[in-house]
Amino acid sequence: MIGFIFSKVARAVITLLVTVTLVFIFIRFSGDPAAALAPPDAPQEVIDQYRRALGLDQPFWVQYTGYLNRLAHGDFGYSIHSGRPSLQIFLDRLPATLRLGGIALVISLVAGLGLGAVAALNRGRPVDRAVMGFSVFAFAMPNFLFGLVVILTGSLMFQVYLGGQGASGSIFGVVAPALTLGLASMGSYARFTRSSLLETINKPFMLAAEARGIPYKRRLLRHALPNAAIPLVTLVGLSLGSLIAGSVVTEQVFAWPGVGQLLVRSVATRDIATVQFLVLAIAATMVIANLIVDLLYLVIDPRIRAR
Amino acid sequence: MSRTSDIPVLTVRDLTIALPSGADRDFAVTDIDLTIAPGQTLCLVGESGSGKSVVAQAVMGMLAPVLRVQSGEIALQGVSNPPQRSPEYNKLRGPQVAMVFQDAISSLNPIQRVGHQLEEILQVHGVPRQQCRGRVMEMLAAVMLPDPQRAYRSYPHEMSGGQAQRIVIAGALLLNPSLLIADEPTTALDVTTQAEILELIEKLKVQFNTSVLFITHDFGVVADIADQVVVMKDGQIVEAGSAPDVLQNPQHEYTKRLLAASDLQGNRPVQLHAEPIFEARDLSLTYTRGMFFNRTQVPAVRNVSLSLVKGQTLAVVGESGSGKSSLSKCLLRLQDVDSGQVLFKGQDITRRSGAELQAFRAKVQVVLQDPFGALDPRFKTIDAIAEGLIIHGVPKVEAHARALEMLQLVGLKPQAADRYPQEFSGGQRQRICIARALVLQPEVLIADEAVSALDVSIQVQVLELFADLQKRLGFSMVFITHDLHVAAAISDQVLVMQHGRVVEQGPTVEVFANPAEDYTRALLESAPGQKRGRVA
Amino acid sequence: MKLTRRTLLSTAAAIGTVTMMNPLPALAQDRPNLLIAVDALWETMDPVIGISTSGARVHYNLFDTLVRRNRWDDADGTELVPWLATSWERTTPTVWTFHLREGVKFHDGHVMDAEDVAFSISEQRLWGENPEAPRGTRYANGIIRVEATGPLTVEIETEVPDPSIAYRMVTPVGFVLPKHYYEEVGLEAFGQNPMGTGPYKLVSFDPSTELVAEAFDDHWNGPVPAQSLTFRIVPEYSTRFAGLAAGEFDVIVSIPADQVEQVRNTPGIVALEKSIENYPMFAFNTLNTEELPDNPLTDVNLRKAMVSAVDRDGIAQALWGGATYVPAPFNFPEYGDYFDPDRKAAYSYDPDRARELLAMTDYDGEELIWHITRGFYPNYEVAAEFMVEQWRDIGINVRIRVVDNFSLAYQRPFHMLNMSMSSEFSGDPYRPLWLDWGPNSSRVNASHKTWVPTEGYLEAGERFAAAQEFEERNAAYLDMVREWEDDTPGMYFWRNVVSYGVREDLNWDPGNSAVTIFDRLYIK
């Protein structure tokens, strides 16, 4: 057990270190941040001034070790533009993203499980085909396009603006973006739930439960669904990645002031410290999410616990 | 609940169930008549596909929608059953009729504690919540689980097959049903566990005054427990009567064949001339399990010596965990031993490697238990058989010719050559596997539970094939099995293993007739059908 | 100088009249709450540190400059209007004195005085060694002393005589910041909680979401027409459009050029296209460098051939309709008297002449690489495709390489480099000619430099910079243009276009500008 946790943590640290290094390199070789910071036709002196201020005049290796050293001391750098700590900027944006992502996850899970179950129980009937058709559509639809269609339909046909509502936003403002963000996951959850449920329904213990006089509904809800949902945990863990990627696009389309939008803006304005920190934070989220999935398996599946 | 009346617990009249069009026959079962009186055990005997499980499902009201009841009537306690799959059945299942299945572990929800699963049965049938736990604990004690408290908290995977079967039986009897249907409940179990479970069913039958419909293919089991016997073949009843009548005086050919398969005595004469081809001396093997702090040493094979005489068959028997599979790996040099020697034709090959090991492996072939997993579904039969030859450098044309010859030798038609494994039944596939092993002209064949997955009458056919081929081709055989019937049918010599050690070995005829060790005796006695001494 | 004086008198009168006519602030509930959807908000709202298009949309509503341009009557705003400064005069050839308006209040009620102005244009902030606001440095070019000489008078001294100081007080360096508050909270906090004398007072600023400001009813030039302004970030155009169409937003910015028609056809919405004082162009790389040892563009005739081969008027018309046009080099309407509507470019569309010029070169079809920053200037890439076709027609082989940002565009080798030049207001073509092409410009001395100015150009430029009188300056200006065209180090396309979508019943017009101001002069 200790060995297990140790190796997991070690792997997480290495993953993060590699990520940080790659981002550090890429961001410096994809264009001079100082030039991006200065106006496009700024004179050379201004660019040089920025370069000095950012430490970009230092040799690459010095910049890198300095960066790692600061990271180790919990200093995640400061935004080039506002001078505020990157961590603080990130934390300011995080609640919005968590709210959107959390609601998207709940919507996609509830709807995905529900649709998948309905399809499985009506296997081969029109309902099943409709659900599977929807799932293909949901999975294949780029959320950028879907978001735009939703927003334009709302405004041009119903005179309702479905984008981000700003500080005064109501809770309803989250539905459209969350639906957009969760759509792809919803499709894959539905599909997966269907096949997993079909497989589970035909397991011997389901037959045995029937033979014990347990009513249909109860067999389905208490026995089939929990078993069918176990492999879904892995899928949820995996889809967290697509949720994060999707939030970048969705937040952009719906003017949702979250981490995804911050990332787009920071990349566009070459706010290197912020980009570096964001990628680090996203990588850490993924690593932690995977760890949680592993641990969650221990909790929900007694067979794995025994190993 | 009064069960003293003479009303039959179960009556099945003229039951005919249609198969969907396109199946290999029109009806799953035809004109089935069964009656079970209170307190009686009826054994429904037949091979898989004979329709015996369909009858059980129909009684449970759980026929698959594709199977249609054409005619007939099923009545429990004299009252006609509702239509198949009707929700009303939920009131009958449990209080009136209960069923246990072959694989007990997989008939339990893997992610719920078994205690909760048992309580649920009571709850859905309206037993007040506060009484459930007490009832379940009583029942767990009644099925003689050593630690009912612990069993209550366990998950299915934490139990052995025998324990799980006790749990499932406890669940079936919780609501005191008048009829218990047991569908091959002991087939997957060791002989000793099988005997325990059969004993348990007998005990509970009396204790709870329950009738039993017992489905089996094994006449040994029939001999142990049946009051009435019904033999089914291809969806029809071929013979029915009281157990002593059918066992002593079988009328139908099919019944006779099934009876013969449950015979338990060596049938090969002891041979005095003995030239060993394959020997093991003092083999020991210890596995290391776990990591870091919880490292443990598990001895799998302890000081085992054996000797295989040329042209003969040595059966290695033992319960699961006795070390017989580890032994076979050592003999095949798939596993390096800790100590001891393996000798092939007098030469020590224990530490050989490279080309010498390859040469040895060409001379020693293996046939495994699972004929489904052993064949690559993308290979045609002929290619699967010829593959080994081609690997050993035989030209393709010649390899195919020899493969075709071998195919016919194992009793398959030449047309089978161009078909794929999934088009064959289990028995046919095992024949392909045997052909694949023998085409390399081995001197020794190691068969590891090679017939365990097959139906009993197919088993007989395959065992006959082994014997026939051995006579023609002259190879020697190590036959590893948990089934004493199989050992009796095939071997000259037998070696009994327990906990990695050799308990007893000697000529099969002698060992089975006069076991010297207590363990061997216990093993033989627990085989179904031995107690009543039917097989004299 | 007569221009200035005339302007002063007329507009002072105009403002007085308007103020008299609206003596009372409008009732709060009558005023609209305006919601402006912008593509971005600059992270800091210090109006000089945060010089940017996305900042300027806000700055002029929170702050006032010393001097302002009148775009409410004239879209090009050639007229100067006294704003926080009521008048100014030249005391010596290098010293200007500004007289400040009395009783102007910052949002905290503090009254503005000369110290605030001196602070705003100080050495520490703008023109010292390591200025706090490096983005403002070039607007403060040449200033060597700023001093409060009385409660409401400020002196600005320049290194050399500079007739355009008043014009510079229109740019961001002319913003007056509250010294007391700035020094109290510091540079960073000021950027997050800016305070000025402008018509709107900050309520909240979240750089990730929105900036909210409410009417400052003590504004010296009230009444303030809107109850509040909210600048909300909506990065995606379609979303901005949807919000405008649904009635959520009152104003949206940055409509892609190919979408303007759609906005125009949506009921309840007006589309505004404004040609502004910024000119997309490309620079020819006229230098032989290590990366480009045999650069055919060192030959001026090839450059002239290329300019002559392109039908810029046709392309602009095709892409923009009437929204903009192609000016003759440096002949911009915002320069008042320097602007000559009749002057023509020396090299305009003439394929025959282009072929003749090409024949005079050694060019034999080698590929010329044109670096273009993706999506940076509206319609630039489309226009470039047209141009490449026209060059191919006469046998010049240009390949477009679209890159993701400017620093990639700056990486050699390239033969042509995209950019835009702003004609920032100095009342004359000083900036586009001398700051953008002169010896200190990035065209000439940056790492991505492309040109060495000719002797004649430098001579005319120095003459231009030193001249104090219009006639002399104008002559030098025309000489510079001639020299520039004679060497053709680049080609200007058209006046850049910004676009707005506006709710139909909001009578607001920003003039030819990317700056948005929502005071009573712009909202009618």
mmCIF file of C-alpha atoms in Angstrom, chain C residues 89 91 95-100 113-119 145-157:
data_model
loop_
_atom_site.group_PDB
_atom_site.id
_atom_site.type_symbol
_atom_site.label_atom_id
_atom_site.label_comp_id
_atom_site.label_asym_id
_atom_site.label_seq_id
_atom_site.Cartn_x
_atom_site.Cartn_y
_atom_site.Cartn_z
ATOM 1 C CA GLU C 89 0.497 79.271 -24.885
ATOM 2 C CA THR C 91 6.157 81.118 -23.374
ATOM 3 C CA VAL C 95 8.361 76.063 -23.041
ATOM 4 C CA TRP C 96 4.598 75.735 -23.107
ATOM 5 C CA THR C 97 2.289 76.915 -20.329
ATOM 6 C CA PHE C 98 -1.036 75.209 -19.752
ATOM 7 C CA HIS C 99 -3.836 76.870 -17.763
ATOM 8 C CA LEU C 100 -6.112 74.443 -16.015
ATOM 9 C CA ASP C 113 -4.750 71.117 -9.539
ATOM 10 C CA ALA C 114 -1.431 71.651 -11.315
ATOM 11 C CA GLU C 115 0.358 69.112 -9.098
ATOM 12 C CA ASP C 116 -1.848 66.353 -10.466
ATOM 13 C CA VAL C 117 -0.968 67.316 -14.026
ATOM 14 C CA ALA C 118 2.739 67.556 -13.259
ATOM 15 C CA PHE C 119 2.552 64.137 -11.656
ATOM 16 C CA ARG C 145 10.696 69.303 -17.680
ATOM 17 C CA VAL C 146 7.131 69.374 -16.349
ATOM 18 C CA GLU C 147 6.446 71.707 -13.482
ATOM 19 C CA ALA C 148 3.489 73.159 -11.591
ATOM 20 C CA THR C 149 4.157 76.848 -11.595
ATOM 21 C CA GLY C 150 0.915 77.877 -9.933
ATOM 22 C CA PRO C 151 -2.212 76.213 -8.533
ATOM 23 C CA LEU C 152 -3.638 75.969 -12.030
ATOM 24 C CA THR C 153 -0.650 76.475 -14.326
ATOM 25 C CA VAL C 154 1.807 73.910 -15.605
ATOM 26 C CA GLU C 155 4.917 74.407 -17.693
ATOM 27 C CA ILE C 156 6.168 71.797 -20.129
ATOM 28 C CA GLU C 157 9.630 72.212 -21.577
#
